[in-house]
Short mmCIF file of C-alpha atoms (C1' of nucleotides) and ligand atoms in Angstrom, two decimals:
data_model
loop_
_atom_site.label_atom_id
_atom_site.label_comp_id
_atom_site.label_asym_id
_atom_site.label_seq_id
_atom_site.Cartn_x
_atom_site.Cartn_y
_atom_site.Cartn_z
CA UNK A 1 -88.18 13.25 40.62
CA UNK A 2 -87.56 12.75 44.24
CA UNK A 3 -83.36 12.99 45.14
CA UNK A 4 -81.51 10.79 45.37
CA UNK A 5 -80.61 9.81 48.84
CA UNK A 6 -78.14 6.54 48.99
CA UNK A 7 -79.50 4.04 50.76
CA UNK A 8 -77.70 0.98 52.20
CA UNK A 9 -81.10 -0.65 51.29
CA UNK A 10 -80.65 -3.16 48.21
CA UNK A 11 -84.33 -2.40 47.32
CA UNK A 12 -83.97 -1.14 43.77
CA UNK A 13 -81.79 -3.33 40.66
CA UNK A 14 -78.76 -4.21 41.33
CA UNK A 15 -76.14 -0.82 39.93
CA UNK A 16 -75.62 -0.83 36.73
CA UNK A 17 -72.28 -0.42 36.68
CA UNK A 18 -70.64 1.04 33.34
CA UNK A 19 -68.37 -2.06 32.13
CA UNK A 20 -64.94 -1.48 33.59
CA UNK A 21 -61.38 -1.72 30.87
CA UNK A 22 -60.10 -4.49 33.31
CA UNK A 23 -63.46 -6.53 33.98
CA UNK A 24 -63.72 -10.92 32.33
CA UNK A 25 -65.08 -10.13 29.25
CA UNK A 26 -64.26 -13.62 28.50
CA UNK A 27 -67.24 -14.56 30.61
CA UNK A 28 -68.90 -11.68 29.39
CA UNK A 29 -69.14 -13.40 26.10
CA UNK A 30 -69.53 -17.00 27.67
CA UNK A 31 -73.04 -16.04 29.25
CA UNK A 32 -74.37 -14.19 26.57
CA UNK A 33 -73.52 -17.36 24.10
CA UNK A 34 -74.97 -19.61 26.62
CA UNK A 35 -78.28 -17.91 27.15
CA UNK A 36 -78.68 -17.19 23.35
CA UNK A 37 -78.71 -20.82 23.14
CA UNK A 38 -81.09 -21.07 25.80
CA UNK A 39 -83.44 -18.43 24.04
CA UNK A 40 -83.14 -19.77 20.40
CA UNK A 41 -84.06 -23.68 22.49
CA UNK A 42 -87.02 -21.63 24.18
CA UNK A 43 -88.05 -19.49 20.33
CA UNK A 44 -87.72 -23.39 18.54
CA UNK A 45 -84.79 -21.24 16.43
CA UNK A 46 -81.41 -22.05 15.42
CA UNK A 47 -78.64 -20.81 16.44
CA UNK A 48 -76.73 -22.55 13.64
CA UNK A 49 -73.14 -21.38 12.75
CA UNK A 50 -72.72 -17.81 11.47
CA UNK A 51 -75.37 -16.44 13.28
CA UNK A 52 -73.21 -17.97 16.31
CA UNK A 53 -70.52 -16.38 13.88
CA UNK A 54 -71.88 -12.74 14.65
CA UNK A 55 -72.79 -13.49 17.93
CA UNK A 56 -68.93 -13.79 19.28
CA UNK A 57 -67.92 -11.31 17.39
CA UNK A 58 -70.24 -8.86 18.48
CA UNK A 59 -69.61 -9.78 22.21
CA UNK A 60 -66.04 -9.64 21.77
CA UNK A 61 -66.29 -5.53 23.60
CA UNK A 62 -68.70 -3.94 25.23
CA UNK A 63 -68.33 -1.81 21.83
CA UNK A 64 -70.55 -1.80 19.17
CA UNK A 65 -68.94 -3.79 16.01
CA UNK A 66 -70.44 -2.85 12.07
CA UNK A 67 -71.67 -5.14 9.65
CA UNK A 68 -68.79 -4.63 7.74
CA UNK A 69 -66.28 -5.50 10.34
CA UNK A 70 -68.00 -7.96 11.55
CA UNK A 71 -68.30 -9.64 7.67
CA UNK A 72 -63.80 -8.81 7.95
CA UNK A 73 -63.49 -10.58 11.26
CA UNK A 74 -65.31 -13.56 9.67
CA UNK A 75 -63.46 -13.73 6.16
CA UNK A 76 -60.49 -13.16 8.31
CA UNK A 77 -60.85 -16.07 10.05
CA UNK A 78 -62.77 -15.75 12.59
CA UNK A 79 -62.68 -16.93 16.03
CA UNK A 80 -58.91 -16.24 17.09
CA UNK A 81 -59.02 -12.93 15.96
CA UNK A 82 -55.98 -10.07 17.28
CA UNK A 83 -57.00 -7.93 19.44
CA UNK A 84 -58.23 -5.26 17.29
CA UNK A 85 -58.58 -1.59 17.85
CA UNK A 86 -62.05 -0.17 17.68
CA UNK A 87 -62.32 1.61 14.37
CA UNK A 88 -65.84 3.54 15.08
CA UNK A 89 -66.12 5.77 18.05
CA UNK A 90 -63.06 7.80 17.41
CA UNK A 91 -62.50 10.23 15.40
CA UNK A 92 -61.15 9.03 12.34
CA UNK A 93 -61.16 5.10 10.71
CA UNK A 94 -57.69 4.92 11.20
CA UNK A 95 -55.68 2.44 9.36
CA UNK A 96 -55.66 0.81 6.19
CA UNK A 97 -57.45 1.55 3.26
CA UNK A 98 -60.25 -0.95 3.72
CA UNK A 99 -60.27 -3.64 0.75
CA UNK A 100 -62.98 -3.40 -2.08
CA UNK A 101 -66.28 -4.00 -1.27
CA UNK A 102 -67.38 -4.79 -4.03
CA UNK A 103 -64.38 -7.08 -4.86
CA UNK A 104 -65.52 -8.97 -1.97
CA UNK A 105 -68.66 -9.67 -3.19
CA UNK A 106 -67.33 -11.22 -6.22
CA UNK A 107 -64.16 -13.50 -4.86
CA UNK A 108 -61.92 -13.61 -1.71
CA UNK A 109 -63.38 -13.64 1.70
CA UNK A 110 -65.78 -17.00 2.53
CA UNK A 111 -68.61 -15.41 3.09
CA UNK A 112 -70.72 -11.67 1.61
CA UNK A 113 -71.93 -9.78 2.75
CA UNK A 114 -76.14 -10.90 2.76
CA UNK A 115 -74.97 -13.69 5.07
CA UNK A 116 -73.59 -10.51 8.06
CA UNK A 117 -76.69 -8.39 7.42
CA UNK A 118 -78.51 -12.36 7.75
CA UNK A 119 -77.15 -12.99 10.98
CA UNK A 120 -77.59 -10.18 11.96
CA UNK A 121 -81.36 -9.96 11.45
CA UNK A 122 -81.91 -13.15 12.99
CA UNK A 123 -80.15 -11.96 16.12
CA UNK A 124 -82.31 -9.02 16.25
CA UNK A 125 -85.32 -10.07 15.83
CA UNK A 126 -84.68 -12.88 18.48
CA UNK A 127 -84.22 -10.19 20.79
CA UNK A 128 -80.28 -11.13 21.60
CA UNK A 129 -78.55 -8.20 19.81
CA UNK A 130 -79.53 -3.83 20.01
CA UNK A 131 -79.05 -1.64 16.58
CA UNK A 132 -77.19 1.69 17.49
CA UNK A 133 -78.53 3.08 14.19
CA UNK A 134 -75.72 6.46 15.79
CA UNK A 135 -72.79 4.42 14.78
CA UNK A 136 -74.68 2.13 12.79
CA UNK A 137 -73.38 -0.66 14.37
CA UNK A 138 -74.65 -3.64 16.59
CA UNK A 139 -74.10 -4.68 20.23
CA UNK A 140 -74.99 -7.43 22.32
CA UNK A 141 -77.83 -7.10 24.29
CA UNK A 142 -77.39 -6.97 27.99
CA UNK A 143 -81.04 -8.26 29.03
CA UNK A 144 -80.82 -11.35 26.93
CA UNK A 145 -83.85 -13.72 28.33
CA UNK A 146 -85.97 -11.11 29.08
CA UNK A 147 -89.14 -10.07 26.44
CA UNK A 148 -88.06 -7.42 23.39
CA UNK A 149 -87.21 -4.55 25.82
CA UNK A 150 -87.00 -1.01 24.79
CA UNK A 151 -83.71 -0.07 25.80
CA UNK A 152 -81.92 3.04 26.46
CA UNK A 153 -77.91 3.09 24.77
CA UNK A 154 -75.17 5.31 26.99
CA UNK A 155 -72.47 5.37 24.97
CA UNK A 156 -68.68 6.85 25.29
CA UNK A 157 -67.07 9.57 22.33
CA UNK A 158 -63.69 7.99 24.03
CA UNK A 159 -63.71 4.49 24.02
CA UNK A 160 -66.56 3.77 22.15
CA UNK A 161 -67.39 1.58 25.06
CA UNK A 162 -71.30 1.20 25.34
CA UNK A 163 -74.27 0.22 27.96
CA UNK A 164 -77.52 -0.48 27.80
CA UNK A 165 -79.71 1.39 30.34
CA UNK A 166 -83.11 -0.26 31.11
CA UNK A 167 -84.82 2.80 33.03
CA UNK A 168 -87.88 2.62 34.33
CA UNK A 169 -88.15 5.87 34.91
CA UNK A 170 -86.95 7.32 31.97
CA UNK A 171 -89.20 4.92 30.81
CA UNK A 172 -92.81 6.66 32.14
CA UNK A 173 -90.97 10.09 31.63
CA UNK A 174 -90.90 8.94 27.64
CA UNK A 175 -94.29 8.06 28.21
CA UNK A 176 -95.92 10.74 29.45
CA UNK A 177 -94.32 13.50 27.85
CA UNK A 178 -95.87 11.87 24.73
CA UNK A 179 -98.78 10.27 25.60
CA UNK A 180 -99.40 14.17 26.50
CA UNK A 181 -99.40 15.55 22.85
CA UNK A 182 -102.05 11.99 21.55
CA UNK A 183 -99.29 9.90 20.21
CA UNK A 184 -99.31 6.34 20.85
CA UNK A 185 -95.69 4.84 21.52
CA UNK A 186 -94.51 1.33 18.74
CA UNK A 187 -90.52 1.36 18.98
CA UNK A 188 -88.44 3.27 20.94
CA UNK A 189 -84.51 5.17 19.70
CA UNK A 190 -82.75 6.48 22.73
CA UNK A 191 -79.49 6.83 22.06
CA UNK A 192 -76.38 9.21 24.35
CA UNK A 193 -73.25 10.22 23.70
CA UNK A 194 -70.68 11.34 25.81
CA UNK A 195 -67.53 10.27 28.61
CA UNK A 196 -67.66 7.58 29.89
CA UNK A 197 -66.83 7.41 33.69
CA UNK A 198 -63.73 5.38 32.92
CA UNK A 199 -62.49 7.50 30.27
CA UNK A 200 -62.98 10.77 32.64
CA UNK A 201 -61.87 9.19 36.10
CA UNK A 202 -62.45 12.01 38.53
CA UNK A 203 -65.79 12.18 37.49
CA UNK A 204 -68.64 13.47 40.50
CA UNK A 205 -69.75 10.18 41.73
CA UNK A 206 -72.90 9.51 43.28
CA UNK A 207 -70.55 9.00 46.50
CA UNK A 208 -72.43 6.02 48.05
CA UNK B 1 -111.50 19.08 6.16
CA UNK B 2 -113.57 19.26 9.33
CA UNK B 3 -113.07 22.20 11.12
CA UNK B 4 -112.67 21.48 14.74
CA UNK B 5 -113.34 24.36 16.55
CA UNK B 6 -110.85 24.67 18.90
CA UNK B 7 -113.35 24.69 21.18
CA UNK B 8 -111.77 25.59 25.62
CA UNK B 9 -108.97 27.35 25.27
CA UNK B 10 -106.49 25.36 27.33
CA UNK B 11 -105.30 26.72 30.33
CA UNK B 12 -101.92 24.91 31.22
CA UNK B 13 -99.12 24.79 29.23
CA UNK B 14 -99.65 25.08 25.57
CA UNK B 15 -99.62 22.21 24.54
CA UNK B 16 -97.89 22.07 20.93
CA UNK B 17 -99.95 20.28 18.54
CA UNK B 18 -98.68 18.01 16.40
CA UNK B 19 -98.72 18.91 13.05
CA UNK B 20 -102.96 18.71 11.81
CA UNK B 21 -103.45 17.71 7.96
CA UNK B 22 -104.52 21.27 7.54
CA UNK B 23 -102.36 23.64 8.53
CA UNK B 24 -101.95 27.02 6.93
CA UNK B 25 -97.75 25.24 5.98
CA UNK B 26 -96.95 27.59 3.51
CA UNK B 27 -97.00 29.64 6.78
CA UNK B 28 -95.00 27.56 8.95
CA UNK B 29 -92.79 27.43 5.93
CA UNK B 30 -92.11 30.58 5.48
CA UNK B 31 -91.46 31.95 8.76
CA UNK B 32 -89.26 29.62 9.51
CA UNK B 33 -86.66 30.90 6.13
CA UNK B 34 -87.72 33.98 7.50
CA UNK B 35 -86.09 32.71 10.71
CA UNK B 36 -83.29 31.54 9.76
CA UNK B 37 -81.65 34.58 7.67
CA UNK B 38 -83.10 35.93 11.24
CA UNK B 39 -80.23 33.05 13.20
CA UNK B 40 -77.81 33.23 9.44
CA UNK B 41 -77.45 37.18 10.26
CA UNK B 42 -76.87 37.18 13.98
CA UNK B 43 -74.20 34.43 13.51
CA UNK B 44 -72.85 36.45 10.39
CA UNK B 45 -73.55 32.57 8.66
CA UNK B 46 -74.29 33.61 4.57
CA UNK B 47 -77.52 31.45 4.28
CA UNK B 48 -77.25 31.79 0.16
CA UNK B 49 -78.56 30.46 -3.07
CA UNK B 50 -78.28 26.98 -2.03
CA UNK B 51 -78.93 26.94 1.69
CA UNK B 52 -81.83 28.44 1.15
CA UNK B 53 -82.66 26.10 -0.96
CA UNK B 54 -81.85 23.09 0.65
CA UNK B 55 -83.17 24.75 3.71
CA UNK B 56 -86.83 25.36 1.67
CA UNK B 57 -86.95 21.89 0.18
CA UNK B 58 -86.94 20.64 3.29
CA UNK B 59 -89.37 22.67 4.75
CA UNK B 60 -92.35 21.21 2.38
CA UNK B 61 -93.73 19.51 4.85
CA UNK B 62 -93.10 17.69 8.54
CA UNK B 63 -92.00 14.94 7.00
CA UNK B 64 -87.89 14.06 7.11
CA UNK B 65 -86.11 14.23 3.51
CA UNK B 66 -83.63 12.71 2.65
CA UNK B 67 -80.39 14.21 1.32
CA UNK B 68 -80.85 11.82 -1.86
CA UNK B 69 -84.64 13.19 -2.45
CA UNK B 70 -83.49 17.22 -1.94
CA UNK B 71 -81.35 16.69 -4.76
CA UNK B 72 -83.25 14.86 -6.93
CA UNK B 73 -85.96 18.59 -6.10
CA UNK B 74 -82.83 20.58 -7.05
CA UNK B 75 -82.49 19.24 -9.71
CA UNK B 76 -85.82 18.85 -10.55
CA UNK B 77 -86.22 22.90 -10.82
CA UNK B 78 -87.90 21.84 -7.06
CA UNK B 79 -87.54 24.83 -5.91
CA UNK B 80 -88.79 27.38 -8.92
CA UNK B 81 -87.35 29.45 -7.92
CA UNK B 82 -86.07 33.08 -9.92
CA UNK B 83 -81.63 32.48 -9.13
CA UNK B 84 -81.89 36.16 -8.18
CA UNK B 85 -78.96 37.98 -7.78
CA UNK B 86 -76.81 35.62 -8.92
CA UNK B 87 -74.78 35.59 -11.69
CA UNK B 88 -73.07 32.99 -11.89
CA UNK B 89 -74.62 31.91 -14.75
CA UNK B 90 -75.71 27.60 -13.77
CA UNK B 91 -74.34 26.03 -16.01
CA UNK B 92 -77.01 25.73 -17.62
CA UNK B 93 -77.06 21.11 -18.46
CA UNK B 94 -80.83 20.69 -18.72
CA UNK B 95 -81.23 17.57 -19.86
CA UNK B 96 -82.80 15.66 -17.57
CA UNK B 97 -82.24 13.66 -14.05
CA UNK B 98 -80.80 10.98 -14.41
CA UNK B 99 -82.19 7.99 -12.03
CA UNK B 100 -78.82 6.50 -11.88
CA UNK B 101 -77.01 8.60 -8.57
CA UNK B 102 -73.66 8.05 -9.94
CA UNK B 103 -74.06 9.55 -13.58
CA UNK B 104 -75.69 12.66 -11.74
CA UNK B 105 -72.17 13.35 -10.40
CA UNK B 106 -71.42 12.93 -13.28
CA UNK B 107 -72.93 14.96 -15.76
CA UNK B 108 -76.59 15.35 -16.07
CA UNK B 109 -78.38 17.57 -13.20
CA UNK B 110 -77.06 20.49 -11.64
CA UNK B 111 -75.43 19.79 -8.87
CA UNK B 112 -73.56 16.48 -7.09
CA UNK B 113 -74.39 14.53 -3.51
CA UNK B 114 -71.58 16.37 -2.49
CA UNK B 115 -73.21 20.64 -2.60
CA UNK B 116 -76.67 19.05 -1.03
CA UNK B 117 -74.14 17.74 1.88
CA UNK B 118 -72.67 20.77 2.45
CA UNK B 119 -76.15 22.29 2.99
CA UNK B 120 -77.44 20.25 5.11
CA UNK B 121 -73.83 20.46 7.24
CA UNK B 122 -74.01 24.01 7.55
CA UNK B 123 -78.21 24.29 8.36
CA UNK B 124 -77.85 21.48 11.16
CA UNK B 125 -74.52 23.59 12.47
CA UNK B 126 -76.10 26.41 12.65
CA UNK B 127 -79.42 24.58 14.88
CA UNK B 128 -82.09 25.33 11.63
CA UNK B 129 -82.22 21.52 10.96
CA UNK B 130 -82.08 18.30 12.98
CA UNK B 131 -80.99 14.78 10.88
CA UNK B 132 -82.66 11.96 12.46
CA UNK B 133 -81.28 8.18 12.23
CA UNK B 134 -83.41 6.12 12.49
CA UNK B 135 -84.64 7.68 9.58
CA UNK B 136 -81.17 8.92 7.34
CA UNK B 137 -83.30 12.13 7.52
CA UNK B 138 -83.80 15.82 7.96
CA UNK B 139 -86.51 17.70 8.91
CA UNK B 140 -86.62 21.38 9.87
CA UNK B 141 -86.08 22.56 13.61
CA UNK B 142 -89.17 23.66 14.92
CA UNK B 143 -87.60 25.46 17.93
CA UNK B 144 -85.71 28.56 15.50
CA UNK B 145 -83.80 31.43 17.49
CA UNK B 146 -83.10 28.65 20.79
CA UNK B 147 -79.61 27.96 21.71
CA UNK B 148 -78.50 24.59 20.00
CA UNK B 149 -80.79 22.38 21.95
CA UNK B 150 -81.35 18.77 22.51
CA UNK B 151 -84.47 17.53 20.94
CA UNK B 152 -85.92 14.58 21.09
CA UNK B 153 -88.58 13.37 17.78
CA UNK B 154 -91.90 11.48 17.77
CA UNK B 155 -92.56 10.08 14.05
CA UNK B 156 -96.05 8.50 12.73
CA UNK B 157 -95.39 4.97 10.78
CA UNK B 158 -98.18 5.99 8.69
CA UNK B 159 -98.19 9.57 7.99
CA UNK B 160 -94.35 10.91 8.19
CA UNK B 161 -95.68 12.66 9.70
CA UNK B 162 -92.48 14.00 12.84
CA UNK B 163 -92.47 15.89 16.41
CA UNK B 164 -90.38 18.11 17.38
CA UNK B 165 -90.91 17.18 21.14
CA UNK B 166 -88.58 19.49 23.98
CA UNK B 167 -89.83 17.51 27.66
CA UNK B 168 -88.04 19.02 30.40
CA UNK B 169 -89.50 16.38 32.04
CA UNK B 170 -87.77 13.66 29.78
CA UNK B 171 -83.72 15.66 30.26
CA UNK B 172 -83.82 15.63 33.41
CA UNK B 173 -84.82 12.06 33.28
CA UNK B 174 -82.29 11.48 30.95
CA UNK B 175 -80.15 12.82 33.00
CA UNK B 176 -80.18 11.69 36.64
CA UNK B 177 -80.34 7.99 34.65
CA UNK B 178 -77.02 9.46 32.94
CA UNK B 179 -75.26 11.07 35.60
CA UNK B 180 -76.85 7.99 38.53
CA UNK B 181 -74.06 5.85 35.68
CA UNK B 182 -71.33 8.81 36.21
CA UNK B 183 -71.76 9.76 32.32
CA UNK B 184 -71.36 13.11 30.98
CA UNK B 185 -73.33 14.12 28.06
CA UNK B 186 -72.38 14.78 24.82
CA UNK B 187 -75.58 14.81 22.65
CA UNK B 188 -79.17 12.53 22.46
CA UNK B 189 -79.69 11.07 20.46
CA UNK B 190 -84.65 10.40 21.42
CA UNK B 191 -86.70 9.03 18.47
CA UNK B 192 -90.15 7.42 18.90
CA UNK B 193 -91.78 5.61 16.54
CA UNK B 194 -95.76 5.40 16.53
CA UNK B 195 -98.87 7.03 15.39
CA UNK B 196 -99.62 10.29 15.03
CA UNK B 197 -103.22 11.33 16.46
CA UNK B 198 -103.78 12.63 13.30
CA UNK B 199 -103.84 9.19 12.17
CA UNK B 200 -105.62 7.17 15.29
CA UNK B 201 -108.47 9.80 15.12
CA UNK B 202 -109.90 7.93 17.58
CA UNK B 203 -107.48 8.25 20.13
CA UNK B 204 -108.14 9.42 23.88
CA UNK B 205 -107.47 12.96 23.85
CA UNK B 206 -106.49 14.23 28.00
CA UNK B 207 -109.79 15.98 27.73
CA UNK B 208 -110.71 19.13 30.60
"C1'" DT C 1 -57.49 46.08 -7.20
"C1'" DT C 2 -55.82 42.18 -5.24
"C1'" DG C 3 -55.68 38.77 -1.49
"C1'" DT C 4 -57.58 35.60 1.29
"C1'" DA C 5 -60.94 32.92 2.80
"C1'" DA C 6 -65.48 30.75 1.99
"C1'" DA C 7 -68.44 28.44 -0.84
"C1'" DT C 8 -68.99 25.58 -5.04
"C1'" DG C 9 -68.09 22.24 -8.71
"C1'" DT C 10 -66.36 17.94 -9.64
"C1'" DT C 11 -64.19 13.13 -9.31
"C1'" DA C 12 -64.42 9.29 -6.88
"C1'" DT C 13 -65.11 6.43 -3.28
"C1'" DA C 14 -66.40 4.71 1.07
"C1'" DA C 15 -70.01 2.64 4.38
"C1'" DC C 16 -74.27 0.19 4.78
"C1'" DA C 17 -78.15 -2.28 3.32
"C1'" DT C 18 -80.82 -4.40 0.17
"C1'" DA C 19 -83.08 -7.79 -4.14
"C1'" DA C 20 -83.42 -12.07 -6.49
"C1'" DC C 21 -83.17 -16.12 -7.15
"C1'" DA C 22 -79.56 -20.54 -6.92
"C1'" DT C 23 -78.18 -24.55 -4.42
"C1'" DT C 24 -77.59 -27.26 -0.17
"C1'" DA C 25 -79.10 -28.30 4.68
"C1'" DT C 26 -82.25 -29.67 8.40
"C1'" DA C 27 -86.36 -31.51 10.21
"C1'" DC C 28 -91.08 -34.00 10.39
"C1'" DC C 29 -93.50 -37.42 7.94
"C1'" DA C 30 -95.46 -41.75 5.51
"C1'" DT D 1 -85.99 -45.20 4.39
"C1'" DG D 2 -86.62 -41.64 1.02
"C1'" DG D 3 -89.58 -37.88 0.09
"C1'" DT D 4 -90.86 -33.87 0.54
"C1'" DA D 5 -91.19 -29.17 2.62
"C1'" DT D 6 -88.84 -25.44 4.06
"C1'" DA D 7 -85.18 -23.08 6.18
"C1'" DA D 8 -81.04 -21.70 6.28
"C1'" DT D 9 -77.11 -19.86 3.37
"C1'" DG D 10 -74.62 -19.10 -1.55
"C1'" DT D 11 -74.90 -16.37 -4.65
"C1'" DT D 12 -74.66 -11.32 -7.50
"C1'" DA D 13 -76.07 -7.50 -8.29
"C1'" DT D 14 -76.46 -3.66 -7.13
"C1'" DG D 15 -79.37 -0.02 -3.84
"C1'" DT D 16 -78.79 4.54 -0.61
"C1'" DT D 17 -76.42 7.40 1.91
"C1'" DA D 18 -72.31 9.52 2.57
"C1'" DT D 19 -68.00 11.70 2.32
"C1'" DA D 20 -62.48 12.61 0.93
"C1'" DA D 21 -59.98 14.75 -2.00
"C1'" DC D 22 -58.94 18.28 -4.76
"C1'" DA D 23 -59.50 22.85 -8.60
"C1'" DT D 24 -63.06 26.20 -9.84
"C1'" DT D 25 -65.35 30.34 -8.83
"C1'" DT D 26 -67.57 34.27 -5.65
"C1'" DA D 27 -67.33 37.51 -1.89
"C1'" DC D 28 -65.48 40.51 1.51
"C1'" DA D 29 -62.70 43.89 2.33
"C1'" DA D 30 -57.60 45.87 3.28
ZN1 ZN E 1 -67.29 -7.06 29.13
ZN1 ZN E 2 -64.83 5.70 27.77
ZN1 ZN E 3 -96.64 22.96 8.71
ZN1 ZN E 4 -99.14 10.40 10.63
#
DNA sequence: TTGTAAATGTTATAACATAACATTATACCA
DNA sequence: TGGTATAATGTTATGTTATAACATTTACAA
């Protein structure tokens, strides 16, 4: 790999900045929902009410969200949820002891876990969300409308914010290292944990 | 077992071959156990009986194994190893292993899940095994004795055989792609699914 | 010996996910 | 429009993976 010289030319892809704390996230979500509609229309699949609700919940932030947390939000009244704190990626699952999930399945909420998992499956099948195996959680796809793609993720262990990376160089390196061993890739899972630029203000930036 | 003579001597970097079906795996396991002893001795940690049993179970093949499968094998007398030097009466409740895991915790097996998870935690902390997040399963570390390292895994979806890769080039590419975004890596998770050379005999080899 | 830290035992439950079948909604055609 | 096939959702139950909390035993050495 050559040295990265910060050339002024805007040749390559635009700088995919890590999601910043103050950004207009309502716009992220609105755009994502809009594109999701388009994707489903193009594919002839139906973005039903519950699927849309789950997708909205996933897009409430750039922090991955677990299936049962989605369920809780749906059952707590769906749309006008309070800006609840991230419960993942922090050391503890702070907060009051969650309700008994078995009780929820019986009666008490409007939806059972199956409803959420089915919606998540649909959204993944249609390339609208990704699952993060290291967290057992889900996040909206940052490259909607593109073909199903292998993605990499950067997960901040402090704030939980997760960015989707689509590095061609990384994919090349991966492909080469693997092919050398006679292996044929079907799927890849790349999840990088660490500290994001927002959580380490005095980080060394590639000065531009 | 078609004896494929290793015709040419490898010239360049020794290709860390994917584990072959007919290889002398008893040797893999024996070596791993031996090195594990050394590692623990060097670190001043104790490779106790149950930890050794779990490590042996993990090393029974190159296919990752789940915690509850390890538990079942332990409780089935899996490693029929004489309990040497352990005066602790093994609370000998004989009896057939139940299917129900909850029953196991109560009574019926010799160990509860906690015992296995604790052993797994110890083995991971000491760099003796890795956890595969995409499978919720565990595999012996292929680079024992080296410092705690970031590893990548190639997982055959047909035979389950999993190889540990330690590609410097891949790590470089990863590091660059991540650093460009101002991210600092703590941990990495790279799990590649696909077909291994043993399961695709007519693959194109880098014939030299 | 005896105190202490490490290890293990024990019980309970949390957290994540799927199987199986019933019911309702939707689309599409006659 | 009505019928019917399919998709979607509801419902109940259970499977699978992992951890919390506290009791007891063991190893080790002062
Ligand atoms: Zn945003
Ligand atoms: Zn952060
Ligand atoms: Zn082997
Ligand atoms: Zn294979």
